[in-house]
Short mmCIF file of C-alpha atoms in Angstrom, two decimals:
data_model
loop_
_atom_site.label_atom_id
_atom_site.label_comp_id
_atom_site.label_asym_id
_atom_site.label_seq_id
_atom_site.Cartn_x
_atom_site.Cartn_y
_atom_site.Cartn_z
CA UNK S 106 6.55 -20.97 13.28
CA UNK S 107 9.12 -21.42 15.22
CA UNK S 108 9.36 -25.79 16.37
CA UNK S 109 8.16 -25.30 19.89
CA UNK S 110 5.33 -23.60 18.00
CA UNK S 111 4.96 -27.52 16.04
CA UNK S 112 6.17 -29.41 18.79
CA UNK S 113 2.72 -28.26 21.07
CA UNK S 114 0.77 -29.21 17.12
CA UNK S 115 1.39 -32.78 18.14
CA UNK S 116 0.75 -32.47 22.07
CA UNK S 117 -2.27 -31.14 21.17
CA UNK S 118 -3.05 -32.97 18.29
CA UNK S 119 -2.44 -36.15 20.30
CA UNK S 120 -4.33 -35.02 23.66
CA UNK S 121 -7.03 -34.34 21.95
CA UNK S 122 -7.28 -38.24 20.24
CA UNK S 123 -6.75 -39.34 23.82
CA UNK S 124 -9.20 -37.20 25.44
CA UNK S 125 -11.55 -38.87 22.12
CA UNK S 126 -10.87 -42.85 22.59
CA UNK S 127 -10.55 -43.19 26.60
CA UNK S 128 -12.94 -45.00 27.66
CA UNK S 129 -13.03 -44.15 31.26
CA UNK S 130 -14.37 -40.85 31.33
CA UNK S 131 -12.95 -39.84 33.76
CA UNK S 132 -8.99 -40.26 32.89
CA UNK S 133 -10.39 -37.85 29.06
CA UNK S 134 -11.39 -35.42 31.59
CA UNK S 135 -7.36 -34.92 33.25
CA UNK S 136 -6.27 -36.13 29.63
CA UNK S 137 -8.95 -33.45 28.01
CA UNK S 138 -7.30 -30.09 30.97
CA UNK S 139 -3.70 -31.69 28.86
CA UNK S 140 -5.06 -30.75 26.42
CA UNK S 141 -6.01 -27.24 27.35
CA UNK S 142 -2.54 -25.90 28.93
CA UNK S 143 -1.28 -27.16 25.14
CA UNK S 144 -3.84 -25.01 23.27
CA UNK S 145 -3.00 -21.60 25.34
CA UNK S 146 0.95 -21.92 24.87
CA UNK S 147 -0.19 -21.87 21.69
CA UNK S 148 -2.57 -19.06 21.09
CA UNK S 149 0.14 -17.53 22.69
CA UNK S 150 3.30 -18.04 20.55
CA UNK S 151 0.39 -17.47 17.96
CA UNK S 152 0.14 -14.03 20.02
CA UNK S 153 -3.40 -14.24 20.73
CA UNK S 154 -3.53 -13.58 24.35
CA UNK S 155 -6.41 -12.41 25.24
CA UNK S 156 -7.87 -15.71 23.29
CA UNK S 157 -5.03 -18.28 25.39
CA UNK S 158 -5.90 -15.84 28.59
CA UNK S 159 -9.59 -17.55 27.81
CA UNK S 160 -8.12 -20.90 27.06
CA UNK S 161 -6.57 -20.59 30.47
CA UNK S 162 -9.91 -19.79 32.75
CA UNK S 163 -11.96 -22.21 30.86
CA UNK S 164 -10.01 -25.20 30.23
CA UNK S 165 -8.07 -24.66 33.83
CA UNK S 166 -10.80 -24.09 36.45
CA UNK S 167 -14.85 -24.38 34.69
CA UNK S 168 -14.71 -27.22 31.89
CA UNK S 169 -13.36 -29.59 34.96
CA UNK S 170 -15.87 -28.46 37.69
CA UNK S 171 -19.28 -28.82 35.38
CA UNK S 172 -17.80 -31.75 33.42
CA UNK S 173 -17.49 -33.74 36.44
CA UNK S 174 -19.98 -32.36 37.91
CA UNK S 175 -21.55 -34.23 35.09
CA UNK S 176 -20.01 -37.34 36.10
CA UNK S 177 -21.47 -37.13 39.26
CA UNK S 178 -25.37 -37.41 38.36
CA UNK S 179 -24.19 -40.57 35.67
CA UNK S 180 -22.70 -43.54 36.18
CA UNK S 181 -19.23 -43.88 35.37
CA UNK S 182 -19.31 -47.43 34.03
CA UNK S 183 -16.14 -49.91 34.85
CA UNK S 184 -14.18 -51.33 32.41
CA UNK S 185 -11.39 -53.30 31.78
CA UNK S 186 -9.98 -51.66 28.31
CA UNK S 187 -8.05 -48.61 28.13
CA UNK S 188 -8.85 -46.89 24.59
CA UNK S 189 -12.02 -47.28 22.76
CA UNK S 190 -12.02 -49.32 20.02
CA UNK S 191 -12.64 -47.40 16.77
CA UNK S 192 -15.45 -47.49 14.12
CA UNK S 193 -14.04 -47.47 10.80
CA UNK S 194 -17.02 -46.26 9.06
CA UNK S 195 -16.82 -42.81 11.45
CA UNK S 196 -12.68 -43.57 10.80
CA UNK S 197 -13.46 -43.20 6.42
CA UNK S 198 -15.95 -40.39 7.22
CA UNK S 199 -14.26 -37.57 8.62
CA UNK S 200 -10.32 -39.24 7.47
CA UNK S 201 -12.74 -37.39 4.36
CA UNK S 202 -13.86 -34.36 5.54
CA UNK S 203 -9.99 -33.99 6.96
CA UNK S 204 -8.63 -34.28 3.41
CA UNK S 205 -10.75 -32.37 2.21
CA UNK S 206 -9.71 -29.55 4.49
CA UNK S 207 -5.93 -30.07 3.62
CA UNK S 208 -6.20 -29.45 0.56
CA UNK S 209 -8.75 -27.49 -0.96
CA UNK S 210 -9.12 -25.21 1.90
CA UNK S 211 -5.33 -24.94 4.11
CA UNK S 212 -4.17 -23.82 0.50
CA UNK S 213 -6.12 -20.71 -0.13
CA UNK S 214 -5.21 -19.35 3.79
CA UNK S 215 -2.67 -16.74 4.23
CA UNK S 216 -0.23 -17.44 6.31
CA UNK S 217 0.35 -16.00 10.38
CA UNK S 218 1.93 -12.84 9.21
CA UNK S 219 1.19 -12.69 5.48
CA UNK S 220 1.72 -9.35 3.72
CA UNK S 221 -0.67 -10.50 0.73
CA UNK S 222 -3.29 -10.81 3.59
CA UNK S 223 -6.71 -8.09 3.28
CA UNK S 224 -6.04 -6.73 6.21
CA UNK S 225 -2.90 -5.06 5.37
CA UNK S 226 -2.80 -4.94 2.12
CA UNK S 227 -5.86 -2.20 2.77
CA UNK S 228 -4.63 -0.66 5.07
CA UNK S 229 -6.55 2.30 5.07
CA UNK S 230 -9.73 0.22 6.89
CA UNK S 231 -7.69 -0.66 9.68
CA UNK S 232 -6.74 3.10 9.94
CA UNK S 233 -9.92 3.89 9.00
CA UNK S 234 -11.27 1.28 12.10
CA UNK S 235 -8.30 3.42 14.49
CA UNK S 236 -9.04 6.81 13.85
CA UNK S 237 -13.60 7.04 14.34
CA UNK S 238 -13.74 4.46 16.21
CA UNK S 239 -13.94 6.65 19.50
CA UNK S 240 -15.73 9.25 17.67
CA UNK S 241 -19.01 6.55 16.57
CA UNK S 242 -18.99 4.46 19.47
CA UNK S 243 -17.45 6.18 22.00
CA UNK S 244 -15.38 3.03 23.41
CA UNK S 245 -11.16 3.38 23.43
CA UNK S 246 -9.53 0.17 23.64
CA UNK S 247 -10.72 -0.69 19.23
CA UNK S 248 -11.37 -4.29 20.28
CA UNK S 249 -13.87 -4.28 22.10
CA UNK S 250 -15.42 -1.81 20.48
CA UNK S 251 -15.67 -3.88 17.18
CA UNK S 252 -17.18 -6.82 20.08
CA UNK S 253 -19.73 -4.81 21.22
CA UNK S 254 -20.76 -2.01 19.15
CA UNK S 255 -19.92 -2.42 14.82
CA UNK S 256 -21.25 -6.31 15.63
CA UNK S 257 -23.22 -5.16 18.10
CA UNK S 258 -26.14 -7.81 16.71
CA UNK S 259 -23.98 -10.65 16.92
CA UNK S 260 -22.70 -10.06 19.80
CA UNK S 261 -26.54 -10.48 20.76
CA UNK S 262 -27.48 -12.89 18.66
CA UNK S 263 -25.03 -15.25 20.63
CA UNK S 264 -26.49 -13.59 23.49
CA UNK S 265 -29.68 -15.16 22.76
CA UNK S 266 -28.60 -18.36 22.01
CA UNK S 267 -27.63 -19.18 25.12
CA UNK S 268 -29.93 -17.25 26.27
CA UNK S 269 -31.99 -20.30 24.63
CA UNK S 270 -30.57 -22.48 25.79
CA UNK S 271 -30.67 -21.89 29.70
CA UNK S 272 -33.96 -22.04 29.52
CA UNK S 273 -34.81 -25.81 27.31
CA UNK S 274 -32.05 -26.82 29.76
CA UNK S 275 -35.09 -25.23 32.41
CA UNK S 276 -37.42 -27.07 30.20
CA UNK S 277 -35.86 -30.39 29.61
CA UNK S 278 -35.64 -30.80 33.51
CA UNK S 279 -38.67 -29.82 34.15
CA UNK S 280 -37.18 -27.16 36.70
CA UNK S 281 -38.06 -22.93 37.20
CA UNK S 282 -34.68 -22.18 38.35
CA UNK S 283 -30.74 -23.03 37.82
CA UNK S 284 -29.33 -24.28 41.15
CA UNK O 250 27.52 -23.23 18.15
CA UNK O 251 27.22 -21.62 21.03
CA UNK O 252 23.41 -19.37 21.73
CA UNK O 253 25.30 -15.56 22.63
CA UNK O 254 22.78 -13.90 22.19
CA UNK O 255 19.90 -14.56 25.80
CA UNK O 256 17.19 -14.26 24.53
CA UNK O 257 17.93 -17.78 22.51
CA UNK O 258 18.94 -19.57 25.36
CA UNK O 259 15.47 -18.97 27.14
CA UNK O 260 13.55 -20.06 23.21
CA UNK O 261 16.28 -23.39 23.60
CA UNK O 262 15.40 -23.62 27.58
CA UNK O 263 11.09 -23.65 26.63
CA UNK O 264 12.26 -26.73 24.04
CA UNK O 265 13.66 -28.57 26.61
CA UNK O 266 10.37 -27.62 28.21
CA UNK O 267 7.69 -28.48 26.09
CA UNK O 268 9.56 -31.96 25.52
CA UNK O 269 9.51 -32.62 29.06
CA UNK O 270 5.38 -31.48 28.42
CA UNK O 271 5.44 -34.37 26.05
CA UNK O 272 7.26 -36.68 28.65
CA UNK O 273 4.72 -36.06 31.62
CA UNK O 274 1.98 -36.42 28.66
CA UNK O 275 2.76 -40.22 28.38
CA UNK O 276 2.55 -40.54 31.84
CA UNK O 277 -1.30 -38.85 31.55
CA UNK O 278 -2.15 -41.65 29.41
CA UNK O 279 -0.11 -44.14 30.26
CA UNK O 280 -0.97 -43.77 33.32
CA UNK O 281 -2.70 -46.56 35.35
CA UNK O 282 -4.97 -44.71 38.07
CA UNK O 283 -6.26 -42.26 38.21
CA UNK O 284 -3.99 -40.53 40.49
CA UNK O 285 -1.38 -40.90 38.54
CA UNK O 286 -2.97 -38.70 35.41
CA UNK O 287 -3.83 -36.04 37.43
CA UNK O 288 -0.69 -35.40 39.21
CA UNK O 289 1.12 -35.89 35.57
CA UNK O 290 -1.47 -33.23 34.52
CA UNK O 291 -0.87 -31.26 37.88
CA UNK O 292 2.98 -31.39 36.91
CA UNK O 293 1.65 -30.35 33.79
CA UNK O 294 -0.26 -27.50 34.09
CA UNK O 295 3.32 -25.91 36.45
CA UNK O 296 5.28 -26.71 33.02
CA UNK O 297 3.14 -24.88 31.77
CA UNK O 298 3.56 -21.73 33.78
CA UNK O 299 7.11 -21.80 32.92
CA UNK O 300 7.15 -22.42 29.97
CA UNK O 301 5.02 -19.04 29.33
CA UNK O 302 7.03 -17.15 31.52
CA UNK O 303 10.77 -18.70 29.17
CA UNK O 304 8.40 -17.35 25.87
CA UNK O 305 7.87 -13.81 27.58
CA UNK O 306 11.84 -13.21 28.88
CA UNK O 307 12.61 -14.99 25.12
CA UNK O 308 10.72 -13.42 23.13
CA UNK O 309 10.48 -10.44 25.04
CA UNK O 310 6.23 -9.97 25.29
CA UNK O 311 5.35 -9.23 28.39
CA UNK O 312 1.94 -9.62 28.67
CA UNK O 313 2.31 -13.94 27.77
CA UNK O 314 2.62 -12.93 31.51
CA UNK O 315 -0.63 -12.48 32.18
CA UNK O 316 -1.30 -15.63 30.40
CA UNK O 317 0.81 -17.14 32.74
CA UNK O 318 0.03 -15.58 36.00
CA UNK O 319 -4.35 -17.03 35.52
CA UNK O 320 -2.59 -20.43 35.17
CA UNK O 321 -0.88 -19.72 37.52
CA UNK O 322 -3.71 -19.41 39.73
CA UNK O 323 -5.80 -21.42 38.86
CA UNK O 324 -4.19 -24.90 37.73
CA UNK O 325 -4.67 -26.14 41.24
CA UNK O 326 -9.08 -25.48 40.75
CA UNK O 327 -8.37 -29.14 38.54
CA UNK O 328 -7.07 -30.71 40.95
CA UNK O 329 -9.07 -30.44 43.66
CA UNK O 330 -12.10 -30.92 42.25
CA UNK O 331 -11.07 -34.16 41.05
CA UNK O 332 -9.05 -35.13 44.39
CA UNK O 333 -12.78 -34.58 46.05
CA UNK O 334 -14.87 -36.17 43.19
CA UNK O 335 -12.76 -39.87 43.31
CA UNK O 336 -12.36 -39.26 47.62
CA UNK O 337 -16.11 -38.49 48.51
CA UNK O 338 -17.53 -40.35 44.96
CA UNK O 339 -19.82 -37.43 43.45
CA UNK O 340 -18.94 -33.73 45.36
CA UNK O 341 -17.01 -31.86 43.44
CA UNK O 342 -18.61 -27.60 44.81
#
């Protein structure tokens, strides 16, 4: 990753910290928009433009409006302090978690574009998917075919989870329809 | 050392804009009023569009422009939503 990438990574981490630390929720929502902007550039730099597009559409558009609708329905406490005070035990737990992840998990992961990574060290698997996808599923885009056909049950399960969340929301609100 | 390659110039430009983004992020965090923060993040969004376009030119990846286009289309949404929220105290859409 280039110097631009590292600078952006630091930017995103600082933005996430600021979002978590702000006492005023409206300010937190605005800074969360800045976080989403940094994330979209990072995804693009890591050659995942589809994820970046989703982040752009969700982060810039939907999330802000959903969060605003939420705080419009609730009360916003007025405050004189800018930042939340730090919860030391929680900070300790999170710090320990980060240390374990950084020392145990990160060294095991492959670098971006590493030729030793399973994706590249088993080219016949990739090739088999690219060749058989259209015959198997009739879908021309291999990524779409993997998501919607080969991993169809997984995607179906995700849809069920979203459906269940919607039903639960309606139950909590004691309503029969959305809107 | 003069970067002879025009692509490198684009990448250097992108790096400069990232540094500028950090300057605007300072305003977004420190800005005493909500309006300061909102304006800072709005400029950040425009900045992001420029960075993505420069990266698309510098790295020869024209599909980066698709992401830049979506941002250019959606960047104003957050500013309008929050402006309406602060003026009308609750009405968002």
